[in-house]
PDB file of N, CA and C in Angstrom:
ATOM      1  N   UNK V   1      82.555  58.181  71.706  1.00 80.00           N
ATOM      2  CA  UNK V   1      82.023  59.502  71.966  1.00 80.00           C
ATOM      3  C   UNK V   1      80.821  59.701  71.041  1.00 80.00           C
ATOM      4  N   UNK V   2      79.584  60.192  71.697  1.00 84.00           N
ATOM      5  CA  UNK V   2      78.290  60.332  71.063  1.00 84.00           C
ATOM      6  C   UNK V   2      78.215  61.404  70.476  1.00 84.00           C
ATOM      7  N   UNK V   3      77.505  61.219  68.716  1.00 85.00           N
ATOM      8  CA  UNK V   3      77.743  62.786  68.267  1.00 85.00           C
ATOM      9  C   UNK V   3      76.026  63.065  68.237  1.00 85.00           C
ATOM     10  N   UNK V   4      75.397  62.795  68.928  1.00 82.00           N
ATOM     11  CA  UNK V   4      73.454  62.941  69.190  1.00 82.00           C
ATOM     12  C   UNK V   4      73.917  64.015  69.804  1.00 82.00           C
ATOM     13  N   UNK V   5      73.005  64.993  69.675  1.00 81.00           N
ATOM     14  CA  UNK V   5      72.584  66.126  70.472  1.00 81.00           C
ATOM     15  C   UNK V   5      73.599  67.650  69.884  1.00 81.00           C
ATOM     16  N   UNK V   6      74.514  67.115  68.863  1.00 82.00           N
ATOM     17  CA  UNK V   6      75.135  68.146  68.890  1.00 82.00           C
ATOM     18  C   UNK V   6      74.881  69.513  67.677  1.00 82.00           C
ATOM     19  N   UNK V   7      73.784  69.237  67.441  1.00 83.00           N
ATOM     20  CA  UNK V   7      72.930  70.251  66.223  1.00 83.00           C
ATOM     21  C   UNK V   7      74.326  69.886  65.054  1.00 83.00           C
ATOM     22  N   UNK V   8      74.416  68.373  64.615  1.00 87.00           N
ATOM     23  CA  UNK V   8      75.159  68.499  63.173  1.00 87.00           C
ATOM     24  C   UNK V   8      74.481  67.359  62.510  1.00 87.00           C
ATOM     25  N   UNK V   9      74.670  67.615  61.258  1.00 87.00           N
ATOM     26  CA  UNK V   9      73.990  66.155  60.412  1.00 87.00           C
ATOM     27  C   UNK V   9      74.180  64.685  60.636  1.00 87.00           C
ATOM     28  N   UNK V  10      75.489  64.641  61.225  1.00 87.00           N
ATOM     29  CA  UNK V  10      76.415  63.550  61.171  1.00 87.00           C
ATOM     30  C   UNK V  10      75.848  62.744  62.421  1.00 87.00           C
ATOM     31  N   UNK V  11      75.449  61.782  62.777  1.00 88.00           N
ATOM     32  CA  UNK V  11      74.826  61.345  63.487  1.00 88.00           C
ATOM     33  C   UNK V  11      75.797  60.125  63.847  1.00 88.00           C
ATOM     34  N   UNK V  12      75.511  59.222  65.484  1.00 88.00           N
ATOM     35  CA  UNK V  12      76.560  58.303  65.260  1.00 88.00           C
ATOM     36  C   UNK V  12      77.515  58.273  66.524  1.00 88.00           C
ATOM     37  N   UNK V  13      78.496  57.052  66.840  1.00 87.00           N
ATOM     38  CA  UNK V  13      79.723  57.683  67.693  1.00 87.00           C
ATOM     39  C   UNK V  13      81.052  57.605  66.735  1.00 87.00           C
ATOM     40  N   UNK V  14      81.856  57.925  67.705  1.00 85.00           N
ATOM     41  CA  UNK V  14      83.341  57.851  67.317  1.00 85.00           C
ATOM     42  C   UNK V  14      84.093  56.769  67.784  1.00 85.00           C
ATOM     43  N   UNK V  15      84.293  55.689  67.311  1.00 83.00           N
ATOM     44  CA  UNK V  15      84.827  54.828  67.746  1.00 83.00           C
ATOM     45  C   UNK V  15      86.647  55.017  68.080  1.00 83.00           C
ATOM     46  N   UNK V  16      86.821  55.344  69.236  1.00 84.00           N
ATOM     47  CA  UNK V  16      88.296  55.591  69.951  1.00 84.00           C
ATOM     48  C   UNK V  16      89.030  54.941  69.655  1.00 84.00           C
ATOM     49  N   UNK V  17      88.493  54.124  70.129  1.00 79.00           N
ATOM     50  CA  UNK V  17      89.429  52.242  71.058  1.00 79.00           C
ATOM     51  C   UNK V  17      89.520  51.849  69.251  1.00 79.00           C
ATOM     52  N   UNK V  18      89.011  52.092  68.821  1.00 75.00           N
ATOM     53  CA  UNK V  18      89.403  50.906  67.572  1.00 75.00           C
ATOM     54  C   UNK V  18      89.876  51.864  65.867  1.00 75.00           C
ATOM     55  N   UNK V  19      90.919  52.989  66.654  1.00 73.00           N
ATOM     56  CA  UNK V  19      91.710  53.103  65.431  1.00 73.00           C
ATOM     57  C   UNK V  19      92.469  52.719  64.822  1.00 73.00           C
ATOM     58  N   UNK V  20      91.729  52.516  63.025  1.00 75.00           N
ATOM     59  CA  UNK V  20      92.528  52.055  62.116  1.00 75.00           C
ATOM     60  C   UNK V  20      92.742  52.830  60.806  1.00 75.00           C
ATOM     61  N   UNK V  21      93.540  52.669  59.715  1.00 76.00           N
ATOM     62  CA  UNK V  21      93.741  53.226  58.462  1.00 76.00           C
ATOM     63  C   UNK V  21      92.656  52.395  58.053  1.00 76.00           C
ATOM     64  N   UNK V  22      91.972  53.710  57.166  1.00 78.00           N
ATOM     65  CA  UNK V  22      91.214  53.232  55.912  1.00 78.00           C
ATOM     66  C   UNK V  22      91.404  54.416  54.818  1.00 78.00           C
ATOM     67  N   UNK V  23      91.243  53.545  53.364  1.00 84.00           N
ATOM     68  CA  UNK V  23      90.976  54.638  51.926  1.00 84.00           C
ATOM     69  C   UNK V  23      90.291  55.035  52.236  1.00 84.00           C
ATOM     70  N   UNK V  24      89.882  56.718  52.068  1.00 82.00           N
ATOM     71  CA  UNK V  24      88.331  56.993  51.910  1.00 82.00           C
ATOM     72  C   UNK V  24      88.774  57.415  50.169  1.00 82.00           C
ATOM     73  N   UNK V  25      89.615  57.598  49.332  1.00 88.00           N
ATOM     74  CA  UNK V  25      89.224  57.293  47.766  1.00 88.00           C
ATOM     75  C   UNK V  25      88.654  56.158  47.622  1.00 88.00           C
ATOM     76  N   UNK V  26      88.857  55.025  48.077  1.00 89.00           N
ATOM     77  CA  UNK V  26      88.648  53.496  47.785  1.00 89.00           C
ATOM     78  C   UNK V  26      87.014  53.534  48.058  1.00 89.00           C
ATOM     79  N   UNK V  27      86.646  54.246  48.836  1.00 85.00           N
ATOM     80  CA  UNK V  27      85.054  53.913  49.621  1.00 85.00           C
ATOM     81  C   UNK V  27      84.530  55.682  48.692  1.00 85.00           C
ATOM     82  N   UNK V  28      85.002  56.037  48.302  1.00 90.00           N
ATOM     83  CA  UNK V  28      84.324  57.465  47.898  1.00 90.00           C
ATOM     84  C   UNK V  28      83.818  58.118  48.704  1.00 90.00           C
ATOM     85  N   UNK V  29      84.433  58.212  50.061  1.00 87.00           N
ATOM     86  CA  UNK V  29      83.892  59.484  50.613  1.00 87.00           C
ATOM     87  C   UNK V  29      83.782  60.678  50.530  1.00 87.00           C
ATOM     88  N   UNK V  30      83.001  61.460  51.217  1.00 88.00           N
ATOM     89  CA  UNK V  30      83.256  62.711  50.823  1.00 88.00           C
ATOM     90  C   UNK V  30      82.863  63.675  51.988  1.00 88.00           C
ATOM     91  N   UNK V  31      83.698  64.634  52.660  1.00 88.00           N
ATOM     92  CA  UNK V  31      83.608  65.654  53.608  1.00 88.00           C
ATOM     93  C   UNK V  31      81.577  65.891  53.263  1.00 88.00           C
ATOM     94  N   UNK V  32      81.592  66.036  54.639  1.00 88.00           N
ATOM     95  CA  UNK V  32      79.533  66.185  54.537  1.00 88.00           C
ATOM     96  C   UNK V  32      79.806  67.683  55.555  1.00 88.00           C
ATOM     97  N   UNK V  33      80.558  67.926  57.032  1.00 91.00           N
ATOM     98  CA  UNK V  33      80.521  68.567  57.550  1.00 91.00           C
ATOM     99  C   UNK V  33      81.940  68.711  58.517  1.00 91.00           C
ATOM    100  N   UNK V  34      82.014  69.283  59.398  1.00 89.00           N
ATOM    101  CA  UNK V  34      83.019  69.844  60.346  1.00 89.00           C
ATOM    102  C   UNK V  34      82.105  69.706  62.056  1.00 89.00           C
ATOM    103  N   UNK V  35      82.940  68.808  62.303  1.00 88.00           N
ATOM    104  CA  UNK V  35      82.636  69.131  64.380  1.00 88.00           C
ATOM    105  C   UNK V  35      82.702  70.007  64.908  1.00 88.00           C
ATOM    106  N   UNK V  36      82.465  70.534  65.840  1.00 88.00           N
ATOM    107  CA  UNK V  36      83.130  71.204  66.518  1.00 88.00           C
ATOM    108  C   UNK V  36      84.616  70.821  67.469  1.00 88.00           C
ATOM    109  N   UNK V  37      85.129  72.071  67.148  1.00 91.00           N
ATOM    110  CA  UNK V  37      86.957  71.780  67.966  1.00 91.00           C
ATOM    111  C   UNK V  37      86.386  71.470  68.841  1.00 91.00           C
ATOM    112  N   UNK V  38      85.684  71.543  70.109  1.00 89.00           N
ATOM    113  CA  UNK V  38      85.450  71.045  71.106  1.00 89.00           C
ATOM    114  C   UNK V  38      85.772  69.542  71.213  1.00 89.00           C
ATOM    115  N   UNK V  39      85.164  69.482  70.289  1.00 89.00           N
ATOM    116  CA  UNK V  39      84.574  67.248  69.967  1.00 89.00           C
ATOM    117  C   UNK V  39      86.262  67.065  69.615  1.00 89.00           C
ATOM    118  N   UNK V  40      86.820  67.714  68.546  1.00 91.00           N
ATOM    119  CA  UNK V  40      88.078  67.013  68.144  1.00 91.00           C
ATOM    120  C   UNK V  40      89.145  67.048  69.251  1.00 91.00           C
ATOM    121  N   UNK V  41      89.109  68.055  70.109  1.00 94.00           N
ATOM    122  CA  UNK V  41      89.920  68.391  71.404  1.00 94.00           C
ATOM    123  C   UNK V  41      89.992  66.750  72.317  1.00 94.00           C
ATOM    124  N   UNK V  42      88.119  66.234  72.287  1.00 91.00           N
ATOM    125  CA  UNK V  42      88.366  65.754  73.256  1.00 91.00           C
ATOM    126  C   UNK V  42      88.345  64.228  72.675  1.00 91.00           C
ATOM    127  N   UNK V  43      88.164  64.267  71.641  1.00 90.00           N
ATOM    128  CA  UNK V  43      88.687  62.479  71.168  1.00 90.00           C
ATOM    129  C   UNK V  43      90.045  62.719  70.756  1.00 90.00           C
ATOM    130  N   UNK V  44      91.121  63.523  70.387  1.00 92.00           N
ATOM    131  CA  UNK V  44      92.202  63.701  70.655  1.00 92.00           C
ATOM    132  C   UNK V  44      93.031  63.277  72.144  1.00 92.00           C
ATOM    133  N   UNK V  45      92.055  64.161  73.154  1.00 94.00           N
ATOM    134  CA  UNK V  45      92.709  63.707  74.342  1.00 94.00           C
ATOM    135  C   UNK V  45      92.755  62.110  74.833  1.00 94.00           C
ATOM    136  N   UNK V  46      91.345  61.531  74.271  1.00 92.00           N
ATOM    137  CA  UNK V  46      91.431  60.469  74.773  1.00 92.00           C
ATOM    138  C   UNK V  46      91.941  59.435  74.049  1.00 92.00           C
ATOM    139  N   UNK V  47      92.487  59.522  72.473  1.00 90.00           N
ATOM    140  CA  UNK V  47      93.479  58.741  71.905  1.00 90.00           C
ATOM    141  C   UNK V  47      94.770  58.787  72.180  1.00 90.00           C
ATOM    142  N   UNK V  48      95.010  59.923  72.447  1.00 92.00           N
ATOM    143  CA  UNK V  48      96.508  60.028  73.383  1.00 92.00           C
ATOM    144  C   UNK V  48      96.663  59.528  74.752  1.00 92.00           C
ATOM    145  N   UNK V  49      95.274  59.156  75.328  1.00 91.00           N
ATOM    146  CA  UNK V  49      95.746  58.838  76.664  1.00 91.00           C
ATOM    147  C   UNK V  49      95.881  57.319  76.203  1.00 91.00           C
ATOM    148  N   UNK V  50      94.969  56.852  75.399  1.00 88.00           N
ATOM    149  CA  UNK V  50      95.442  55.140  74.670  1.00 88.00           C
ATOM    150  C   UNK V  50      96.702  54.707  74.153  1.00 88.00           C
ATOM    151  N   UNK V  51      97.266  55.957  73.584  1.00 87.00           N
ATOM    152  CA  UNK V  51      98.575  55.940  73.061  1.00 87.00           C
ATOM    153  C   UNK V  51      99.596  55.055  73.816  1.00 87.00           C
ATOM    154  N   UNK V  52      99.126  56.462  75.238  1.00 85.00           N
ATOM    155  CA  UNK V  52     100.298  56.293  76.107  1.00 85.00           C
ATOM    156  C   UNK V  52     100.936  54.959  76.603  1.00 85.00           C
TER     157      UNK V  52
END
């Protein structure tokens, strides 16, 4: 899922198909921003339909 066009900093996709655990202490990440629920609604839906 493409996050271009959606007026946020975060630029980039969401890779679905290839969830895995990672540290983010280990890598030092750090929260930059928030999606919109919209976006989380719908890569939600479509990891659950992978689930299934």
């Amino acid at each position: 899922m493409s996050l271009t066009e959606l007026g946020i900093k975060t630029q980039g996709i969401i890779l679905i198909n290839g969830v895995r655990m990672f540290d983010l202490d280990t890598r030092k990440a750090k929260k930059v921003e928030s999606v919109p629920s919209v976006i989380v609604d719908e890569v939600l839906a479509r990891l659950l339909t992978i689930l299934e």
